[in-house]
Coordinates of C-alpha atoms and ligand atoms in Angstrom, one line a residue:
X1 CA 9.3 -28.2 -13.5
X2 CA 6.2 -27.8 -15.3
X3 CA 2.6 -27.7 -15.3
X4 CA -0.5 -30.3 -16.0
X5 CA -2.8 -27.0 -16.0
X6 CA -3.5 -26.7 -20.4
X7 CA -4.1 -22.7 -20.5
X8 CA -0.7 -22.3 -17.7
X9 CA 1.6 -24.0 -19.9
X10 CA -0.5 -22.4 -23.4
X11 CA 0.3 -18.5 -21.6
X12 CA 4.0 -19.6 -21.3
X13 CA 4.4 -20.4 -24.1
X14 CA 2.5 -18.2 -26.5
X15 CA 4.7 -15.9 -24.0
X16 CA 8.2 -17.1 -25.2
X17 CA 7.4 -17.5 -29.2
X18 CA 6.8 -13.3 -28.6
X19 CA 9.7 -12.6 -26.7
X20 CA 12.4 -15.5 -26.8
X21 CA 13.8 -16.0 -24.3
X22 CA 17.4 -18.5 -23.9
X23 CA 16.1 -20.3 -21.3
X24 CA 12.7 -20.7 -18.8
X25 CA 13.0 -21.6 -15.7
X26 CA 9.5 -22.7 -14.0
X27 CA 10.2 -20.9 -9.8
X28 CA 10.0 -23.4 -7.8
X29 CA 10.3 -21.4 -4.1
X30 CA 13.5 -22.8 -3.1
X31 CA 16.7 -21.1 -0.7
X32 CA 18.5 -23.5 -3.0
X33 CA 17.2 -21.7 -6.4
X34 CA 16.9 -18.6 -4.2
X35 CA 20.7 -18.8 -3.6
X36 CA 21.8 -19.7 -7.4
X37 CA 19.6 -16.9 -8.2
X38 CA 21.1 -14.7 -5.7
X39 CA 24.2 -16.0 -5.9
X40 CA 24.0 -15.3 -10.4
X41 CA 23.3 -11.2 -9.8
X42 CA 26.1 -10.9 -7.3
X43 CA 28.7 -12.8 -10.1
X44 CA 26.7 -9.8 -13.1
X45 CA 26.3 -7.0 -10.4
X46 CA 23.0 -7.1 -9.8
X47 CA 23.2 -7.0 -6.3
X48 CA 26.2 -6.4 -4.4
X49 CA 26.1 -7.5 -1.1
X50 CA 26.5 -6.3 1.8
X51 CA 28.9 -6.5 5.8
X52 CA 27.8 -10.0 5.8
X53 CA 28.7 -9.8 10.1
X54 CA 26.3 -7.0 10.7
X55 CA 23.4 -7.4 8.1
X56 CA 23.9 -10.6 7.6
X57 CA 22.1 -11.3 4.5
X58 CA 21.8 -8.4 3.3
X59 CA 22.2 -7.4 -1.0
X60 CA 22.0 -3.7 -2.6
X61 CA 20.5 -3.4 -5.7
X62 CA 20.9 0.0 -7.0
X63 CA 18.3 0.5 -10.5
X64 CA 18.7 2.5 -13.2
X65 CA 18.3 6.4 -11.7
X66 CA 15.6 6.9 -14.3
X67 CA 13.8 3.7 -12.6
X68 CA 12.9 4.5 -8.9
X69 CA 9.8 5.2 -8.5
X70 CA 5.6 3.9 -9.0
X71 CA 4.7 5.6 -13.0
X72 CA 0.8 6.7 -12.6
X73 CA 1.0 8.4 -16.1
X74 CA 2.5 5.4 -17.8
X75 CA 0.2 3.0 -15.6
X76 CA -3.1 1.8 -17.5
X77 CA -6.5 0.5 -17.2
X78 CA -7.9 -0.8 -20.7
X79 CA -11.5 -2.0 -20.2
X80 CA -13.8 -2.5 -22.6
X81 CA -15.5 0.5 -22.1
X82 CA -14.8 4.1 -21.4
X83 CA -16.5 4.7 -18.5
X84 CA -15.2 0.9 -16.4
X85 CA -12.0 2.3 -16.3
X86 CA -13.4 6.7 -15.2
X87 CA -11.9 9.9 -15.2
X88 CA -9.3 8.2 -11.9
X89 CA -7.5 6.6 -14.6
X90 CA -5.0 6.7 -17.8
X91 CA -7.9 4.3 -20.3
X92 CA -7.1 2.8 -23.4
X93 CA -9.3 0.2 -25.5
X94 CA -8.2 -3.2 -25.4
X95 CA -7.3 -3.8 -28.5
X96 CA -4.9 -1.0 -28.9
X97 CA -2.6 -1.4 -25.5
X98 CA -2.1 -5.4 -26.3
X99 CA -1.3 -4.1 -29.8
X100 CA 1.0 -1.1 -28.8
X101 CA 2.8 -3.3 -25.6
X102 CA 3.1 -6.5 -27.7
X103 CA 4.7 -4.7 -30.3
X104 CA 7.7 -3.9 -27.5
X105 CA 7.3 -7.1 -25.7
X106 CA 9.0 -8.7 -29.3
X107 CA 12.1 -10.7 -28.9
X108 CA 12.3 -8.5 -25.4
X109 CA 13.5 -11.5 -23.9
X110 CA 16.6 -12.2 -25.7
X111 CA 19.6 -13.0 -24.4
X112 CA 17.6 -13.6 -20.9
X113 CA 16.6 -16.3 -19.1
X114 CA 12.2 -16.4 -18.6
X115 CA 10.9 -17.1 -15.1
X116 CA 7.1 -18.1 -14.2
X117 CA 6.7 -17.6 -11.3
X118 CA 3.4 -19.4 -9.5
X119 CA 2.3 -17.4 -6.2
X120 CA -0.2 -16.6 -3.8
X121 CA -1.6 -13.5 -2.6
X122 CA -2.5 -14.4 0.9
X123 CA -2.4 -17.1 3.4
X124 CA -1.9 -20.4 1.5
X125 CA -5.2 -21.8 1.8
X126 CA -6.8 -19.4 2.8
X127 CA -10.5 -19.1 1.1
X128 CA -10.1 -14.7 0.5
X129 CA -6.4 -15.9 -1.2
X130 CA -6.0 -15.3 -4.9
X131 CA -3.5 -17.0 -7.0
X132 CA -1.7 -15.7 -9.7
X133 CA 1.4 -16.0 -12.2
X134 CA 4.4 -14.1 -12.7
X135 CA 6.6 -14.2 -16.4
X136 CA 9.2 -11.7 -16.1
X137 CA 12.8 -11.3 -17.4
X138 CA 14.2 -10.3 -14.2
X139 CA 15.7 -12.4 -11.5
X140 CA 15.4 -9.7 -8.7
X141 CA 11.4 -9.9 -9.5
X142 CA 12.7 -14.1 -8.9
X143 CA 13.6 -13.0 -5.4
X144 CA 11.6 -9.8 -4.6
X145 CA 8.3 -12.1 -5.2
X146 CA 10.2 -15.1 -2.9
X147 CA 9.1 -12.3 -1.1
X148 CA 6.4 -10.5 -1.3
X149 CA 3.8 -13.3 -1.8
X150 CA 3.9 -17.5 -1.1
X151 CA 5.9 -17.9 -3.6
X152 CA 7.1 -21.2 -6.0
X153 CA 5.0 -25.1 -5.7
X154 CA 3.7 -24.9 -3.2
X155 CA 1.3 -21.5 -5.0
X156 CA 1.4 -24.5 -7.6
X157 CA -0.6 -26.6 -7.1
X158 CA -3.7 -25.2 -5.8
X159 CA -3.3 -22.9 -8.9
X160 CA -3.9 -26.4 -10.8
X161 CA -6.5 -26.7 -8.5
X162 CA -8.0 -24.0 -9.3
X163 CA -7.0 -23.8 -12.7
X164 CA -8.1 -19.1 -12.5
X165 CA -5.1 -16.9 -11.4
X166 CA -4.8 -13.8 -12.8
X167 CA -1.8 -13.3 -16.5
X168 CA 1.3 -11.1 -15.2
X169 CA 3.5 -10.4 -18.1
X170 CA 6.6 -7.9 -16.9
X171 CA 10.0 -7.3 -18.8
X172 CA 12.8 -5.1 -18.0
X173 CA 13.0 -4.1 -21.5
X174 CA 15.0 -1.4 -22.3
X175 CA 14.5 0.8 -18.9
X176 CA 13.7 3.7 -21.8
X177 CA 11.0 5.7 -20.3
X178 CA 9.3 6.1 -24.1
X179 CA 8.7 2.8 -23.5
X180 CA 7.8 2.0 -20.2
X181 CA 4.0 0.3 -19.3
X182 CA 2.1 -0.8 -17.0
X183 CA -1.4 -1.6 -18.5
X184 CA -4.0 -4.0 -16.8
X185 CA -6.7 -5.7 -18.1
X186 CA -9.0 -6.5 -15.7
X187 CA -12.0 -8.5 -17.2
X188 CA -8.9 -10.3 -19.0
X189 CA -7.2 -10.3 -14.8
X190 CA -4.3 -10.6 -16.8
X191 CA -1.7 -7.6 -16.1
X192 CA 0.8 -6.0 -19.3
X193 CA 5.1 -4.3 -17.8
X194 CA 7.4 -3.6 -19.5
X195 CA 10.0 -1.2 -19.6
X196 CA 10.7 -0.8 -15.7
X197 CA 12.2 -3.2 -12.7
X198 CA 11.2 -0.6 -10.1
X199 CA 8.7 -2.5 -7.6
X200 CA 5.2 -1.7 -7.8
X201 CA 6.0 -1.3 -11.2
X202 CA 7.5 -4.5 -12.0
X203 CA 6.6 -7.4 -8.8
X204 CA 3.3 -7.1 -10.3
X205 CA 1.2 -9.6 -7.0
X206 CA 1.9 -6.3 -5.2
X207 CA 0.1 -2.9 -6.5
X208 CA -0.9 -4.5 -10.4
X209 CA -2.6 -7.6 -9.0
X210 CA -3.4 -7.2 -4.7
X211 CA -5.5 -3.8 -5.2
X212 CA -5.8 -2.5 -9.8
X213 CA -6.7 -6.1 -10.5
X214 CA -8.5 -7.6 -7.2
X215 CA -10.4 -4.2 -6.3
X216 CA -12.1 -5.5 -9.8
X217 CA -12.5 -8.5 -9.2
X218 CA -13.9 -7.4 -5.5
X219 CA -16.3 -6.1 -6.7
X220 CA -17.6 -8.8 -9.2
X221 CA -17.2 -10.8 -5.7
X222 CA -18.5 -8.0 -3.1
X223 CA -15.5 -8.0 -1.8
X224 CA -12.6 -5.0 -0.6
X225 CA -9.2 -5.0 -2.1
X226 CA -7.5 -2.2 0.0
X227 CA -4.7 0.3 0.3
X228 CA -4.2 -0.6 4.1
X229 CA -2.3 -1.7 6.8
X230 CA -3.6 -3.3 9.1
X231 CA -2.7 -3.9 12.7
X232 CA -4.0 -5.8 16.3
X233 CA -3.6 -3.3 19.3
X234 CA -2.6 -5.5 22.6
X235 CA -3.7 -3.1 26.1
X236 CA -3.2 -3.8 28.8
X237 CA -5.6 -7.1 29.8
X238 CA -5.1 -9.3 26.8
X239 CA -7.4 -8.2 24.8
X240 CA -6.3 -7.2 21.1
X241 CA -8.7 -4.8 18.8
X242 CA -8.3 -4.9 14.6
X243 CA -8.2 -1.9 12.9
X244 CA -6.9 -1.7 9.4
X245 CA -6.4 2.0 7.9
X246 CA -5.7 3.8 4.4
X247 CA -2.8 6.6 3.7
X248 CA -1.7 7.5 0.7
X249 CA 2.1 6.4 -0.4
X250 CA 4.7 7.2 2.0
X251 CA 2.8 7.9 4.7
X252 CA 3.2 6.2 7.3
X253 CA 1.7 3.1 7.6
X254 CA 4.7 0.9 7.8
X255 CA 5.0 2.9 11.0
X256 CA 1.9 2.6 12.5
X257 CA 1.7 -1.1 11.2
X258 CA 4.5 -2.1 13.7
X259 CA 4.0 1.3 15.9
X260 CA 6.5 0.1 19.5
X261 CA 3.6 2.0 22.4
X262 CA 5.2 5.0 24.8
X263 CA 7.3 4.4 28.1
X264 CA 3.9 5.9 29.3
X265 CA 2.0 2.4 28.0
X266 CA 3.2 -0.5 29.6
X267 CA 1.7 -3.6 28.8
X268 CA 0.3 -2.7 25.7
X269 CA 1.2 -4.6 22.5
X270 CA 1.0 -4.0 18.7
X271 CA 0.6 -6.4 16.4
X272 CA 1.5 -6.9 12.7
X273 CA -1.3 -8.3 10.4
X274 CA -0.2 -6.4 7.4
X275 CA 1.6 -2.4 6.2
X276 CA 0.1 -1.6 3.0
X277 CA -3.2 -4.4 1.6
X278 CA -6.0 -5.2 3.1
X279 CA -8.1 -7.7 1.7
X280 CA -12.0 -7.8 3.5
X281 CA -14.8 -9.9 3.2
X282 CA -17.9 -9.9 5.8
X283 CA -18.2 -12.9 6.6
X284 CA -21.4 -15.2 7.7
X285 CA -21.8 -13.3 11.0
X286 CA -22.0 -9.8 8.9
X287 CA -18.6 -8.6 10.4
X288 CA -15.8 -7.6 8.6
X289 CA -12.5 -10.0 8.5
X290 CA -9.1 -8.7 7.2
X291 CA -6.0 -11.1 5.4
X292 CA -3.0 -9.5 4.0
X293 CA -2.1 -10.7 0.5
X294 CA 1.1 -10.2 1.2
X295 CA 3.8 -11.8 2.6
X296 CA 6.6 -9.2 3.0
X297 CA 7.2 -5.6 3.2
X298 CA 8.9 -2.8 0.4
X299 CA 9.0 -0.4 2.5
X300 CA 10.2 3.5 2.2
X301 CA 13.9 3.4 4.5
X302 CA 14.3 6.6 4.9
X303 CA 13.5 7.9 8.3
X304 CA 13.9 4.7 9.7
X305 CA 15.6 4.9 13.0
X306 CA 15.6 3.7 16.2
X307 CA 13.1 6.1 16.8
X308 CA 10.9 6.2 14.6
X309 CA 10.1 2.4 13.7
X310 CA 12.7 0.2 16.1
X311 CA 10.8 -2.9 15.0
X312 CA 12.1 -1.5 11.0
X313 CA 15.4 -1.4 11.9
X314 CA 15.7 -4.8 13.7
X315 CA 13.9 -6.4 10.7
X316 CA 16.1 -4.6 8.2
X317 CA 19.2 -5.9 9.7
X318 CA 19.4 -8.8 7.6
X319 CA 17.9 -11.0 5.3
X320 CA 17.1 -7.7 3.9
X321 CA 17.1 -7.0 -0.2
X322 CA 17.5 -2.9 0.0
X323 CA 16.6 -1.3 -3.5
X324 CA 19.1 2.6 -3.8
X325 CA 19.6 3.2 -1.3
X326 CA 23.7 4.9 -0.2
X327 CA 26.4 2.8 1.7
X328 CA 29.1 3.7 4.1
X329 CA 33.0 2.5 3.9
X330 CA 32.5 -0.5 6.1
X331 CA 29.8 -1.9 3.2
X332 CA 27.0 -1.1 5.5
X333 CA 24.1 0.2 4.0
X334 CA 22.8 4.2 4.2
X335 CA 20.1 6.0 4.0
X336 CA 19.0 9.5 5.2
X337 CA 17.5 9.9 9.3
X338 CA 19.3 6.6 10.1
X339 CA 21.0 8.0 13.1
X340 CA 24.6 6.5 12.2
X341 CA 27.4 5.8 10.2
X342 CA 28.8 8.0 7.3
X343 CA 27.7 8.0 4.0
X344 CA 30.2 7.3 1.7
X345 CA 28.7 6.6 -1.7
X346 CA 25.3 7.2 -3.2
X347 CA 22.7 5.2 -3.9
X348 CA 23.3 6.9 -7.9
X349 CA 27.0 3.9 -6.9
X350 CA 28.6 7.1 -7.3
X351 CA 31.5 9.1 -4.1
X352 CA 28.8 10.8 -1.7
X353 CA 29.5 14.6 -1.6
X354 CA 26.9 15.7 1.1
X355 CA 25.2 19.0 -0.8
X356 CA 25.1 17.1 -4.2
X357 CA 21.6 15.2 -3.7
X358 CA 20.6 12.3 -0.5
X359 CA 22.8 9.3 -0.4
X360 CA 19.4 7.0 -0.2
X361 CA 17.2 8.0 -2.8
X362 CA 14.3 9.3 -0.2
X363 CA 11.6 6.1 -3.0
X364 CA 14.7 4.0 -2.0
X365 CA 13.0 0.4 -0.4
X366 CA 13.2 -3.0 1.8
X367 CA 11.8 -5.7 1.0
X368 CA 12.4 -8.3 3.9
X369 CA 9.4 -11.1 4.6
X370 CA 7.1 -10.4 7.8
X371 CA 7.9 -13.3 9.5
X372 CA 11.5 -11.6 10.4
X373 CA 9.6 -8.3 12.2
X374 CA 9.1 -9.0 16.1
X375 CA 5.6 -7.3 16.0
X376 CA 4.5 -10.3 13.6
X377 CA 1.0 -10.8 14.3
X378 CA 0.7 -15.2 15.0
X379 CA -2.7 -14.5 13.1
X380 CA -1.1 -13.1 10.4
X381 CA -1.6 -16.5 8.7
X382 CA -4.9 -17.2 9.8
X383 CA -6.9 -18.2 6.1
X384 CA -10.5 -16.6 8.0
X385 CA -8.8 -13.2 8.7
X386 CA -8.9 -10.6 12.2
X387 CA -11.7 -9.6 12.1
X388 CA -11.5 -6.0 11.5
X389 CA -13.6 -3.2 15.0
X390 CA -12.3 -0.1 12.8
X391 CA -11.1 1.5 9.6
X392 CA -8.9 4.2 9.3
X393 CA -8.6 6.4 6.0
X394 CA -5.9 9.6 6.5
X395 CA -3.7 12.3 4.3
X396 CA -0.8 14.5 4.4
X397 CA -1.8 17.6 5.4
X398 CA -0.4 20.7 7.0
X399 CA -3.5 22.2 8.0
X400 CA -8.0 21.6 8.3
X401 CA -7.6 18.2 8.7
X402 CA -7.8 17.7 12.7
X403 CA -5.9 15.2 14.6
X404 CA -8.8 13.0 14.8
X405 CA -12.7 12.5 13.6
X406 CA -15.2 9.4 13.0
X407 CA -17.8 9.0 11.4
X408 CA -21.7 9.6 11.5
X409 CA -22.4 6.6 10.6
X410 CA -20.6 3.7 7.3
X411 CA -22.4 6.8 4.6
X412 CA -20.8 8.9 6.2
X413 CA -18.0 7.1 6.5
X414 CA -17.4 5.7 2.9
X415 CA -17.8 9.6 2.0
X416 CA -15.2 10.6 4.8
X417 CA -13.4 8.4 2.8
X418 CA -13.4 9.6 -1.0
X419 CA -13.1 13.8 0.2
X420 CA -9.3 12.0 1.3
X421 CA -6.9 14.2 0.7
X422 CA -2.8 14.4 1.1
X423 CA 0.6 15.9 0.2
X424 CA 2.3 13.9 -2.6
X425 CA 5.8 11.7 -2.5
X426 CA 8.3 10.3 -3.9
X427 CA 6.7 7.1 -4.5
X428 CA 5.1 8.2 -7.6
X429 CA 7.0 9.7 -9.6
X430 CA 6.3 13.4 -10.4
X431 CA 5.9 17.0 -8.2
X432 CA 6.1 15.9 -4.2
X433 CA 4.6 17.8 -1.6
X434 CA 1.1 19.1 -3.5
X435 CA -2.4 18.4 -2.2
X436 CA -4.4 16.6 -3.9
X437 CA -7.9 14.2 -4.1
X438 CA -6.3 10.6 -2.9
X439 CA -9.7 9.0 -2.1
X440 CA -9.4 5.3 0.3
X441 CA -5.6 6.3 -0.7
X442 CA -6.9 4.5 -3.8
X443 CA -6.4 7.4 -6.2
X444 CA -3.6 5.3 -7.8
X445 CA -4.6 1.9 -7.5
X446 CA -8.9 1.4 -8.1
X447 CA -8.6 -0.5 -11.2
X448 CA -12.1 0.4 -12.2
X449 CA -14.4 4.1 -12.4
X450 CA -13.9 5.2 -8.7
X451 CA -17.2 5.8 -9.2
X452 CA -18.4 2.6 -9.1
X453 CA -16.2 1.8 -6.3
X454 CA -18.0 4.5 -4.0
X455 CA -21.6 2.7 -4.7
X456 CA -19.1 -0.7 -3.6
X457 CA -18.5 0.9 -0.8
X458 CA -21.9 2.1 0.4
X459 CA -23.4 -1.3 -0.5
X460 CA -22.0 -3.0 2.2
X461 CA -23.9 -0.8 4.6
X462 CA -27.2 -2.3 3.1
X463 CA -25.7 -5.9 3.7
X464 CA -24.7 -5.8 7.7
X465 CA -26.0 -4.1 10.7
X466 CA -22.6 -4.8 12.6
X467 CA -19.9 -3.1 10.0
X468 CA -16.7 -1.5 11.5
X469 CA -16.9 2.0 12.6
X470 CA -14.3 4.9 10.2
X471 CA -12.2 7.2 11.0
X472 CA -10.0 9.6 10.1
X473 CA -6.2 11.2 11.8
X474 CA -3.6 13.3 10.0
X475 CA -0.8 12.9 12.1
X476 CA 1.3 15.5 9.7
X477 CA -0.1 19.0 11.0
X478 CA 2.2 21.8 11.0
X479 CA 1.3 25.2 12.3
X480 CA 2.9 28.4 10.0
X481 CA 6.7 28.1 11.2
X482 CA 6.2 24.2 9.3
X483 CA 7.0 23.0 12.6
X484 CA 4.9 20.1 13.1
X485 CA 2.2 19.6 16.0
X486 CA 1.9 15.5 16.7
X487 CA 4.8 14.1 18.1
X488 CA 3.9 10.8 15.7
X489 CA 5.1 8.0 16.2
X490 CA 4.9 5.6 19.0
X491 CA 2.4 8.7 20.4
X492 CA -0.1 7.7 17.8
X493 CA -0.8 4.6 19.9
X494 CA -3.0 7.9 21.6
X495 CA -5.1 8.9 18.6
X496 CA -5.6 4.5 18.0
X497 CA -7.0 3.8 22.4
X498 CA -9.5 6.9 22.0
X499 CA -10.3 5.5 18.2
X500 CA -11.7 1.7 20.1
X501 CA -12.6 2.7 22.7
X502 CA -15.1 4.8 20.4
X503 CA -15.6 1.0 18.7
X504 CA -16.4 0.5 22.4
X505 CA -18.8 3.4 23.3
X506 CA -17.2 4.1 26.1
X507 CA -15.5 7.7 24.9
X508 CA -16.8 10.5 24.8
X509 CA -17.6 12.8 21.4
X510 CA -18.8 14.9 20.4
X511 CA -20.1 16.3 17.5
X512 CA -19.6 19.0 15.0
X513 CA -20.6 19.4 11.0
X514 CA -17.9 16.9 9.8
X515 CA -18.5 14.8 12.3
X516 CA -17.8 13.4 16.2
X517 CA -14.5 14.5 17.3
X518 CA -13.6 14.2 21.2
X519 CA -12.4 17.2 23.1
X520 CA -8.8 17.2 24.5
X521 CA -9.3 15.4 28.0
X522 CA -10.1 12.3 25.4
X523 CA -6.9 11.8 24.2
X524 CA -4.4 10.8 27.3
X525 CA -1.4 12.6 27.2
X526 CA 0.4 11.8 30.0
X527 CA 4.7 13.0 29.1
X528 CA 3.5 14.4 26.5
X529 CA 5.1 17.6 25.5
X530 CA 2.9 19.1 24.1
X531 CA 0.5 21.7 24.7
X532 CA -3.0 21.9 25.7
X533 CA -3.6 25.0 22.7
X534 CA -1.8 22.3 20.6
X535 CA -4.4 20.1 21.2
X536 CA -6.9 22.9 21.5
X537 CA -6.3 23.5 17.8
X538 CA -5.4 19.7 16.8
X539 CA -8.7 18.9 17.6
X540 CA -11.0 22.0 16.2
X541 CA -12.9 22.5 13.1
X542 CA -12.3 25.6 11.6
X543 CA -16.1 26.0 9.6
X544 CA -15.4 28.4 7.0
X545 CA -12.0 26.2 6.1
X546 CA -14.2 23.2 6.0
X547 CA -16.4 24.4 4.2
X548 CA -15.0 25.3 1.4
X549 CA -13.0 21.6 1.2
X550 CA -16.8 20.7 1.1
X551 CA -17.9 22.6 -1.7
X552 CA -14.1 21.4 -3.3
X553 CA -15.4 18.0 -2.5
X554 CA -18.7 17.7 -4.6
X555 CA -16.6 19.9 -7.3
X556 CA -14.3 16.4 -7.4
X557 CA -17.3 14.1 -7.0
X558 CA -19.5 16.2 -9.6
X559 CA -16.7 15.3 -12.5
X560 CA -17.3 11.8 -11.5
X561 CA -20.8 12.6 -13.9
X562 CA -23.0 10.8 -13.7
X563 CA -22.4 7.2 -12.4
X564 CA -22.1 9.3 -9.2
X565 CA -24.3 7.1 -6.5
X566 CA -26.7 10.2 -5.2
X567 CA -26.2 8.7 -1.9
X568 CA -23.2 10.1 -1.9
X569 CA -23.5 13.5 -3.1
X570 CA -26.4 13.5 -1.0
X571 CA -23.6 13.1 2.2
X572 CA -21.7 15.5 1.2
X573 CA -25.0 18.1 0.7
X574 CA -26.2 17.2 4.4
X575 CA -22.5 17.9 5.9
X576 CA -22.3 21.3 3.6
X577 CA -25.6 22.6 5.0
X578 CA -24.8 21.4 8.6
X579 CA -22.0 24.0 7.9
X580 CA -23.7 26.6 6.4
X581 CA -26.0 26.0 9.4
X582 CA -22.8 26.3 12.1
X583 CA -21.8 29.9 11.0
Ligands
OXD1 C1 4.4 1.5 -2.2 C2 3.2 2.5 -2.3 O1 4.3 1.2 -2.1 O2 2.3 2.4 -1.9 O3 3.2 0.6 -1.0 O4 3.0 3.5 -3.9
MN2 MN1 1.4 1.4 -0.4

């Protein structure tokens, strides 16, 4: 397989000249190709097959211990003008960036095979889908891309028809963190990544293309590329409402996308459209519609069990690539909170001893096709996407943020999104558990200046009067002893029911300076062991603390300087003034 598309062929030729691979292979995405690559990786130790009786078609990959998460400090957005990348991104001038990274690519594929991976983000026949080609020297990346995207022949056919595609160049390099860079050139629709084999750094269709490059493209084309799950909630009457929710990495997006209704909620069903990324477009009627650009899940393993996420637990029992989990004596994968089995080997491949760190790395992952999920939505492949009733922002916050509140209108909702803050997690290399601003959960993923991004968000209120309502949730409130106040997981459906009822004007709310909140009685807590007192704590607004928060949000917004949309600053001033008045 090669291509009839001249610019694609010329690009592959020029990369081969620079990187000097021994072989070039154009991926067709077939099962035969996948089987061959898998067998080769098993033979050379890149993969090992897990217990084929209890975990059929499952494999384990252990990465270099220095290469287990995204590396935000080594991730760059290289626009011609520094201001266009914004204070939210690391920046390098494109010419200097190309020179720096090309020097690392020179000869990097000697002794290796260069794989050309054509892929489509979104249903293959969707007008909202976008195309890309990743060149990589990692067969692990190839088999992951086959699960995460529509990869191979059909994608190449569409690329040849359309002629435009995002160029992604990846090499595992020598894995030296000193020679690791993830660079984005949004103006050239291209990505260059070297020195890491980890998902978000190496599977270029995901964060690099579907968020950083796509967010930039979306702004010029009038849509939104967001770090959001998409889920359909079906009530006992058979009506399904779709919501899209933005939470920072490792804050439970996959769990919410596959939620299992609690026993008290007979007749309710939940349908997964996507667990990480949503591309949102206004349709001809002005309604916001969402597609999931991905075709699989690259989810956090630890904590997954029959109680927290039975759908995920069952779905990763077959056809799954595990990365950086431990193993049992029976050659089954093992992770913290699995609730069964005993680890004998840890994620470094060493024999497991208690007290010597976890068996599975906290950011260990599963890669699996979305079709393996029992709650996979029948509309996940719909070219036109699903209509969105509500957008929900959230973060991991011990205190302050109530269980749920509703923004007063779209523009206020943009402020709510811009003010999102969350405790950091193991999904990025760096300190865990410190609160940082993570607007729209896009801090690591917005491919341009946040000030321009907020302006783009605000522009939607001028383009449609049928926009979804905007909410904020926080499943992670704790008391002084560190005990979670809300049970979370399946019980979150109770909060989502209020959200959907609000969208249909069927639920009450009380108005507060920060937005509209349910009273404790508005959330159905039947059969739940949460006291009335706890519910009122979860649904209260601490005016003093919120005044401080709003001032901090104002200071944060000001750090974007003159580009900051005045309308957003005005929203912040209005909320602060109402908080002062309520004092
Ligand atoms: C992810 C992340 O892998 O957000 O989805 O880090
Ligand atoms: Mn994510």
